[in-house]
XYZ file of C-alpha atoms in Angstrom:
557
model
C -29.647 -29.086 -12.225
C -30.005 -25.600 -10.691
C -28.318 -22.206 -11.097
C -25.399 -22.086 -8.687
C -24.608 -19.016 -6.572
C -21.845 -17.282 -8.539
C -18.753 -15.818 -6.888
C -16.890 -13.376 -9.135
C -13.097 -12.721 -8.595
C -11.839 -9.551 -10.282
C -8.133 -8.844 -10.617
C -5.295 -7.562 -12.683
C -3.076 -10.090 -14.404
C -0.218 -11.798 -12.347
C -2.059 -11.260 -9.078
C -2.109 -14.892 -7.922
C -5.603 -15.131 -9.434
C -4.907 -18.625 -10.853
C -3.590 -19.836 -7.474
C -6.735 -18.546 -5.869
C -8.847 -20.203 -8.444
C -7.110 -23.510 -7.694
C -7.670 -22.964 -4.011
C -11.398 -22.636 -4.530
C -11.398 -25.567 -6.895
C -10.460 -27.835 -3.974
C -13.739 -27.280 -2.259
C -16.349 -29.966 -2.525
C -19.188 -27.423 -3.045
C -17.748 -25.348 -5.904
C -17.080 -25.475 -9.688
C -14.590 -22.961 -11.215
C -14.533 -21.201 -14.552
C -11.325 -19.706 -15.864
C -11.774 -16.281 -17.500
C -15.068 -16.922 -19.291
C -15.020 -13.407 -20.825
C -11.615 -13.842 -22.469
C -12.907 -14.736 -25.925
C -15.422 -11.847 -26.129
C -12.621 -9.621 -25.068
C -10.162 -10.843 -27.747
C -12.946 -10.623 -30.359
C -14.092 -7.070 -29.457
C -10.643 -5.608 -28.941
C -8.633 -7.340 -31.571
C -5.614 -7.545 -29.328
C -2.977 -9.965 -30.320
C -2.066 -13.108 -28.224
C -0.108 -16.169 -29.333
C -3.132 -18.251 -28.506
C -5.797 -15.962 -29.983
C -7.121 -18.267 -32.645
C -7.298 -21.171 -30.271
C -9.344 -19.142 -27.715
C -11.692 -17.830 -30.344
C -12.250 -21.316 -31.777
C -12.725 -23.142 -28.422
C -14.626 -20.593 -26.332
C -17.929 -18.817 -26.661
C -17.265 -15.344 -28.096
C -20.724 -13.820 -27.655
C -20.635 -11.894 -24.367
C -24.349 -12.126 -23.813
C -24.280 -15.924 -24.105
C -21.265 -16.170 -21.828
C -22.997 -14.152 -19.076
C -26.350 -16.030 -19.399
C -25.277 -19.542 -20.237
C -21.808 -20.001 -18.828
C -21.487 -17.614 -15.875
C -25.156 -17.918 -14.746
C -26.100 -21.158 -16.421
C -27.205 -24.244 -14.508
C -24.654 -26.387 -12.751
C -24.269 -29.360 -10.380
C -22.579 -27.553 -7.439
C -23.924 -24.987 -4.905
C -21.333 -22.385 -5.996
C -19.595 -21.362 -9.251
C -16.345 -19.443 -9.017
C -15.590 -17.226 -11.957
C -12.093 -15.888 -12.311
C -12.143 -12.562 -14.297
C -9.389 -10.229 -15.358
C -10.701 -6.630 -14.995
C -9.959 -5.477 -18.528
C -12.261 -8.238 -19.915
C -15.292 -6.401 -18.521
C -16.422 -4.761 -21.744
C -19.156 -2.215 -22.308
C -22.384 -3.700 -23.514
C -22.267 -6.814 -21.483
C -25.555 -7.765 -19.702
C -26.141 -5.876 -16.473
C -26.693 -9.179 -14.640
C -22.893 -9.651 -14.735
C -22.450 -7.178 -11.925
C -25.864 -7.092 -10.331
C -26.023 -10.757 -9.584
C -23.744 -13.016 -7.568
C -21.094 -12.088 -5.052
C -18.100 -10.095 -6.017
C -14.612 -9.583 -4.486
C -11.445 -7.892 -5.852
C -7.974 -9.272 -5.690
C -5.161 -6.714 -5.862
C -1.439 -6.778 -5.987
C 1.251 -4.160 -5.899
C 2.309 -3.281 -9.412
C 5.918 -3.503 -8.183
C 5.313 -7.208 -7.962
C 3.122 -7.552 -11.157
C 5.283 -5.812 -13.704
C 8.441 -8.049 -13.568
C 6.559 -11.229 -14.181
C 3.963 -9.764 -16.697
C 6.612 -8.786 -19.249
C 7.767 -12.384 -19.616
C 4.698 -13.105 -21.734
C 3.373 -9.829 -22.961
C 4.685 -6.189 -22.932
C 2.925 -4.427 -19.992
C 0.901 -1.303 -20.507
C -1.609 0.697 -18.463
C -4.470 -0.897 -20.432
C -3.099 -4.409 -20.062
C -2.764 -4.049 -16.259
C -6.430 -3.010 -15.987
C -6.022 -1.273 -12.633
C -8.217 1.629 -13.821
C -10.978 -0.813 -14.649
C -10.444 -2.515 -11.373
C -11.097 0.811 -9.490
C -14.150 1.326 -11.789
C -15.489 -2.160 -10.857
C -15.107 -1.374 -7.128
C -16.878 1.998 -7.580
C -19.748 0.480 -9.611
C -20.309 -2.234 -7.057
C -20.358 0.374 -4.253
C -22.889 2.482 -6.105
C -25.080 -0.663 -6.426
C -25.007 -0.907 -2.628
C -22.781 -4.085 -2.695
C -19.274 -2.939 -1.823
C -16.946 -5.908 -2.619
C -14.386 -7.441 -0.301
C -10.798 -6.497 -1.296
C -7.879 -8.800 -0.582
C -4.186 -8.229 -1.356
C -2.304 -11.043 -3.143
C 0.883 -10.286 -1.160
C -1.034 -10.683 2.087
C -2.587 -13.945 0.745
C 0.847 -15.278 0.034
C 2.160 -14.334 3.483
C -0.746 -15.613 5.538
C -3.080 -17.703 3.270
C -5.219 -19.218 5.976
C -6.028 -15.949 7.703
C -6.795 -14.181 4.414
C -8.920 -17.065 3.022
C -10.917 -17.375 6.313
C -11.617 -13.695 6.127
C -12.612 -13.856 2.451
C -14.994 -16.758 3.120
C -16.549 -14.785 5.912
C -17.058 -11.840 3.511
C -18.571 -14.162 0.953
C -20.703 -15.785 3.606
C -19.470 -19.259 2.775
C -17.763 -21.774 5.248
C -13.981 -21.988 5.100
C -12.642 -25.428 4.117
C -9.027 -26.443 5.009
C -8.728 -28.134 1.630
C -8.388 -24.621 0.057
C -4.772 -24.379 1.282
C -3.312 -27.256 -0.840
C -3.600 -28.678 -4.312
C -1.636 -31.066 -6.608
C 1.081 -29.817 -8.803
C 0.644 -29.816 -12.620
C -1.968 -28.647 -15.111
C -5.605 -28.854 -14.085
C -8.823 -29.544 -15.981
C -10.117 -25.987 -15.255
C -7.198 -24.305 -16.898
C -7.878 -21.963 -19.812
C -6.244 -22.684 -23.139
C -3.628 -19.958 -22.429
C -2.254 -21.950 -19.543
C 0.977 -23.062 -21.318
C 1.937 -19.434 -21.824
C 1.010 -18.132 -18.361
C 0.738 -20.913 -15.731
C 4.194 -22.485 -15.606
C 4.945 -21.340 -12.140
C 1.544 -22.061 -10.676
C 1.704 -25.576 -12.153
C 4.814 -26.119 -10.078
C 3.059 -25.080 -6.911
C 1.024 -27.006 -4.417
C -0.239 -24.099 -2.346
C 0.335 -20.457 -1.709
C 4.144 -20.490 -1.459
C 5.742 -17.976 0.837
C 6.865 -14.810 -0.802
C 10.564 -14.177 -1.029
C 12.041 -11.967 1.656
C 13.363 -9.423 -0.790
C 12.021 -8.556 -4.199
C 13.939 -8.715 -7.486
C 15.572 -5.576 -8.763
C 12.907 -3.510 -10.501
C 13.429 -2.596 -14.126
C 13.406 1.146 -14.447
C 12.007 0.788 -17.911
C 8.646 0.277 -16.164
C 9.074 3.296 -13.885
C 6.464 5.496 -15.726
C 3.887 2.636 -15.706
C 4.470 2.059 -12.029
C 3.991 5.722 -11.345
C 0.664 5.683 -13.253
C -0.722 2.546 -11.723
C 0.504 2.638 -8.071
C -1.989 5.325 -6.992
C -4.828 3.094 -8.287
C -3.515 0.136 -6.307
C -3.307 2.321 -3.254
C -6.949 3.481 -3.652
C -8.095 -0.151 -3.513
C -5.576 -1.149 -0.808
C -7.272 1.272 1.630
C -10.257 -1.096 1.497
C -8.470 -4.208 2.410
C -9.887 -5.508 5.688
C -7.632 -8.487 6.509
C -4.148 -7.018 6.561
C -0.975 -8.629 7.980
C 1.605 -6.552 6.217
C 5.125 -6.300 7.725
C 4.968 -2.568 7.780
C 1.285 -2.143 8.702
C 0.256 -0.825 12.085
C -1.199 -3.510 14.285
C -3.612 -0.909 15.655
C -7.174 -0.555 14.461
C -8.044 2.646 12.594
C -8.337 5.465 15.109
C -11.438 7.596 15.529
C -11.067 11.199 14.571
C -11.737 14.030 17.115
C -14.132 15.458 14.418
C -15.492 12.614 12.278
C -16.474 15.013 9.472
C -12.780 15.527 8.847
C -12.419 12.002 7.481
C -13.290 13.551 4.083
C -11.624 16.847 3.332
C -9.588 18.464 0.608
C -6.153 20.010 1.318
C -3.918 22.272 -0.830
C -0.425 20.922 -1.363
C 1.991 22.713 -3.688
C -0.269 23.922 -6.388
C -3.302 21.612 -6.193
C -6.219 20.456 -4.105
C -6.044 16.825 -3.063
C -8.294 14.398 -0.960
C -7.120 13.810 2.622
C -5.345 10.467 1.990
C -3.619 11.745 -1.183
C -2.412 15.067 0.323
C 1.216 14.327 0.789
C 4.608 15.963 0.347
C 7.693 14.504 -1.297
C 10.228 12.602 0.839
C 12.709 15.122 -0.615
C 10.802 18.071 0.903
C 12.577 20.138 3.427
C 9.908 19.750 5.951
C 10.695 15.943 5.929
C 14.406 16.352 5.666
C 14.830 18.740 8.548
C 11.646 20.347 9.754
C 12.620 23.242 7.506
C 9.313 25.047 7.233
C 7.306 27.895 8.712
C 3.626 27.827 9.637
C 0.627 29.718 10.854
C -2.638 28.816 12.490
C -5.786 30.573 11.218
C -9.340 30.460 12.452
C -12.511 31.102 10.463
C -15.588 32.733 12.045
C -18.858 33.062 10.068
C -17.337 33.609 6.643
C -14.307 35.559 7.735
C -10.686 34.756 8.402
C -9.589 36.311 11.683
C -6.292 38.249 11.619
C -5.402 36.868 8.118
C -2.963 39.689 7.243
C -1.216 39.606 10.584
C -0.635 35.914 10.150
C 0.666 36.346 6.552
C 3.003 39.110 7.787
C 4.487 36.654 10.354
C 4.813 33.944 7.766
C 6.697 36.078 5.410
C 8.914 37.438 8.254
C 9.690 33.863 9.269
C 10.376 32.810 5.715
C 12.716 35.762 5.222
C 14.549 35.052 8.503
C 15.243 31.540 7.295
C 16.383 32.845 3.869
C 13.693 31.082 1.941
C 13.815 31.746 -1.915
C 11.065 31.565 -4.538
C 8.394 32.250 -1.935
C 4.826 32.458 -3.301
C 3.314 35.920 -3.412
C 0.930 37.157 -0.783
C -1.944 37.033 -3.233
C -1.096 33.479 -4.277
C -1.189 32.349 -0.656
C -4.487 34.229 -0.042
C -6.053 32.667 -3.113
C -4.957 29.147 -2.042
C -6.486 29.771 1.322
C -9.766 30.997 -0.182
C -9.876 28.097 -2.686
C -9.365 25.485 -0.034
C -12.071 26.819 2.205
C -14.578 27.393 -0.581
C -13.958 23.931 -2.084
C -14.490 22.343 1.303
C -17.470 24.518 2.186
C -15.739 25.571 5.375
C -16.929 28.967 6.425
C -17.177 28.725 10.215
C -15.777 26.709 13.189
C -12.722 25.977 11.042
C -8.966 26.010 11.724
C -6.269 26.145 9.124
C -2.830 24.900 9.484
C -0.950 26.964 6.902
C 2.606 25.777 6.134
C 5.261 26.982 3.834
C 8.303 24.604 3.424
C 11.590 25.569 1.933
C 10.468 23.115 -0.827
C 11.671 19.946 -2.446
C 15.434 19.157 -2.795
C 17.274 17.704 -5.793
C 18.982 15.326 -3.489
C 18.687 14.603 0.242
C 20.885 16.787 2.543
C 20.885 19.809 4.797
C 22.046 22.535 2.380
C 19.313 25.036 1.063
C 21.475 25.007 -2.151
C 19.642 21.698 -2.923
C 16.198 23.463 -2.890
C 15.852 24.269 -6.525
C 12.088 23.736 -6.988
C 10.580 26.644 -4.909
C 8.680 26.570 -1.800
C 5.810 24.096 -1.024
C 2.669 25.615 0.208
C 0.241 23.521 2.380
C -3.217 24.674 3.392
C -4.838 22.119 5.755
C -8.342 23.254 6.770
C -10.272 21.171 9.308
C -13.543 21.437 11.199
C -12.242 22.231 14.590
C -13.931 23.870 17.605
C -11.601 25.395 20.242
C -9.457 22.527 21.553
C -9.479 23.350 25.236
C -12.259 23.557 27.796
C -12.823 27.259 27.698
C -15.800 27.200 30.092
C -14.628 24.923 32.856
C -10.934 25.607 32.571
C -7.782 23.427 31.945
C -4.953 22.078 34.100
C -1.215 22.728 33.472
C 1.997 21.212 34.684
C 5.507 22.597 34.420
C 7.896 20.810 32.047
C 11.553 20.030 32.738
C 12.144 20.726 29.074
C 13.254 24.433 28.682
C 12.119 26.786 25.941
C 14.606 27.485 23.247
C 16.994 30.461 23.896
C 17.539 33.066 21.106
C 21.131 31.984 21.458
C 20.185 28.704 19.840
C 16.916 29.236 17.861
C 14.890 32.390 17.886
C 11.277 31.719 18.754
C 10.237 34.803 16.746
C 10.742 32.527 13.774
C 7.516 30.470 13.643
C 9.195 27.353 12.339
C 8.031 23.704 12.038
C 10.876 22.218 14.026
C 8.777 21.705 17.135
C 10.729 19.004 18.948
C 11.319 21.318 21.817
C 7.606 21.827 22.272
C 6.782 18.141 21.633
C 9.071 17.037 24.412
C 7.188 19.339 26.785
C 3.882 18.137 25.519
C 4.850 14.512 26.230
C 5.429 15.627 29.823
C 1.951 17.091 30.020
C 0.382 14.003 28.408
C 2.118 11.851 31.041
C 0.590 14.051 33.724
C -2.861 14.025 32.125
C -2.707 17.798 31.805
C -3.877 19.994 28.974
C -0.420 21.501 28.218
C 2.931 22.100 29.864
C 4.383 25.424 31.105
C 7.934 25.921 29.674
C 10.570 27.965 31.506
C 13.379 29.940 30.010
C 17.088 29.167 30.734
C 16.959 31.251 33.958
C 13.861 29.526 35.309
C 11.307 32.235 34.451
C 7.970 31.273 32.742
C 8.107 31.704 28.988
C 4.900 30.074 27.569
C 3.331 26.669 27.290
C 4.242 24.064 24.699
C 1.462 25.426 22.433
C 0.213 28.752 23.709
C 1.120 32.074 25.361
C 0.227 32.546 28.972
C -1.160 35.441 31.127
C -1.964 35.844 34.843
C -3.885 38.301 37.006
C -2.686 39.347 40.466
C -4.673 42.027 42.440
C -6.266 43.396 39.296
C -3.149 43.682 37.245
C -2.685 41.529 34.080
C 0.858 40.190 33.496
C 2.414 38.184 30.715
C 6.078 37.204 30.044
C 8.357 39.025 27.667
C 8.493 37.485 24.243
C 12.159 36.872 24.440
C 12.025 33.123 24.589
C 8.287 32.674 23.500
C 6.647 33.234 20.259
C 5.003 36.675 20.121
C 1.617 35.294 19.327
C -0.974 37.099 17.250
C -3.742 36.065 19.734
C -1.370 37.163 22.486
C -1.031 40.612 20.958
C -4.824 40.805 20.356
C -5.537 40.023 23.980
C -2.951 42.541 25.166
C -4.843 45.182 23.127
C -8.192 43.996 24.698
C -6.649 44.239 28.189
C -5.857 47.909 27.642
C -9.260 48.567 25.968
C -11.112 47.054 28.906
C -9.140 49.419 31.231
C -7.126 46.693 33.028
C -3.493 47.339 34.050
C -1.134 45.430 31.684
C 2.474 44.620 32.605
C 4.856 42.628 30.433
C 7.844 41.408 32.474
C 9.799 38.361 33.740
C 7.465 36.201 35.864
C 8.530 33.408 38.114
C 6.697 30.052 38.325
C 5.659 30.682 41.956
C 3.835 33.846 40.797
C 1.779 31.718 38.530
C 1.138 29.248 41.340
C -0.274 32.004 43.497
C -2.094 34.002 40.850
C -5.682 35.057 41.093
C -6.371 34.093 37.518
C -4.481 32.410 34.733
C -5.294 31.808 31.023
C -3.540 30.809 27.855
C -3.916 32.264 24.393
C -3.656 30.784 20.882
C -5.457 30.704 17.595
C -6.546 27.057 18.005
C -7.801 27.456 21.561
C -8.641 31.139 21.875
C -8.595 32.143 25.554
C -8.459 29.159 27.886
C -8.813 29.594 31.629
C -6.351 27.649 33.761
C -7.701 26.335 37.078
C -4.760 24.406 38.367
C -0.966 24.345 37.893
C 1.297 21.763 39.317
C -1.429 20.681 41.711
C -1.991 24.292 42.965
C -5.524 25.626 42.526
C -5.617 28.930 40.707
C -7.730 31.474 42.666
C -10.879 29.719 43.683
C -10.516 27.086 41.021
C -13.124 28.729 38.793
C -12.966 31.002 35.746
C -12.262 34.497 37.003
C -13.938 37.738 36.186
C -11.053 39.251 34.163
C -10.799 36.070 32.080
C -14.603 36.161 31.420
C -14.517 39.761 30.400
C -11.594 39.236 27.990
C -13.201 36.073 26.600
C -16.352 38.038 25.797
C -14.457 40.878 24.278
C -12.421 38.517 22.120
C -15.646 36.756 20.989
C -17.129 40.073 19.900
C -13.940 41.057 18.052
C -14.026 37.779 16.045
C -17.658 38.440 15.158
C -17.024 42.096 14.040
C -13.609 41.695 12.177
C -11.778 39.481 9.763
C -11.173 39.116 5.938
C -14.340 37.925 4.216
C -14.123 34.653 2.229
C -15.255 35.346 -1.403
C -18.649 33.778 -2.243
C -19.644 33.316 1.386
C -22.218 36.087 1.253
C -23.629 34.630 -1.982
C -24.048 31.174 -0.313
C -25.892 32.715 2.617
C -28.542 34.344 0.335
């Protein structure tokens, strides 16, 4: 007799944990133990169960003895499978419980747990044990042994795939016998089986889940609201996923990996990246009804902050937003977000202000009775274009919005017009797409304003159809300051094709030289002298001006 290698299964109740225990019991190299910590849990907590006295009389109640003699005691098989319910992990149990053996976590959507749980016992946050399940995951990660996480609903949908993956994670061979068992009670059942195991006793395997769920009892709504975020925290760590609504694509790599962990401001609070969400009733979801600004941070200062806030408030007023946050509230939200993230340089902010959440879905702003929603999304983000070698543009067939339809002086989030043009540039493997106005004159690109140089004169289109960008205005001031001739007028596409120099401007990309448009090489195909002069002037301006971020100077000391 030797000590078997112990496999610990941790779950909430009603998560197919008994079916999974039966599955492992079919193996020829394993013995299973059904909830060995149940008696110590009942004794320590005093919770009432219809079978309480029977459990306390038939099972070991001393937690230390359970861990040492039952969980890690000697056995006749190579492995021992211990099914645990998370709430049964009590304080004061021997540390070997977690530090030894192999652990995995079985989760299930509370939507599917709550309806069946109440048949035996009234559900509560404590009884579900999802908080403790997250704690178990966290503790094991801190020990350097992050556990595998499997989803019961995925297990039911595709048992062989999920079991094979789990066996790989546990470093044990998969056995086909795990997929079937005989119906009826089993010798490994706990004494509570008559109260809880009726449906699993009728099964002979992981039966397919029903296509549609039963109607959810709204009496459990508050409990669902409390527990679902915890389930979602664990679900992000599921490796073997075959959900109907899951993307078949692997997780994408981020342009800047450091942005995988960031904190964003949503409404009136700071949230981690994966939790930073708006309501499905929010106007930005219902109709793109929102305004936004792009801000860039240089060495502890926010460049052109006040100008961007001016434009945001103008856009919100033009769209008749009500209950708009004050200028100081927005400034403080920006500062708080940057300081909390430690983002003081090489950072871009996407600042959005939506009309807010609606009391019911629909177009009318009369439904917006909660006030605006403020979003501050700060990311580590260097300029997004090649500002040294230059970029390539194509001309889109999609025309820029006319003020007859939607005034581009409102910096709104309804960007489908721009997105359609961006699709054209993506298809042409170009950086961006030039957009023309209704008369065929150049307006701007899908994302930036545009300038050109011809015989020493700097030209840019009127801001009739395009956004009068803040970077655009800044560069126009620099053009005059550097003693170049500036002309703002209608410019045809062929003038851009034959220009000596071309560049685009925007907060996210700064000044980006354009070396080719629609297959035509601009100038000699290199960054021109006027462009370089203005790039240098813009760089110096960003170094010398901007609104300081509070505490930045203290951090630098």
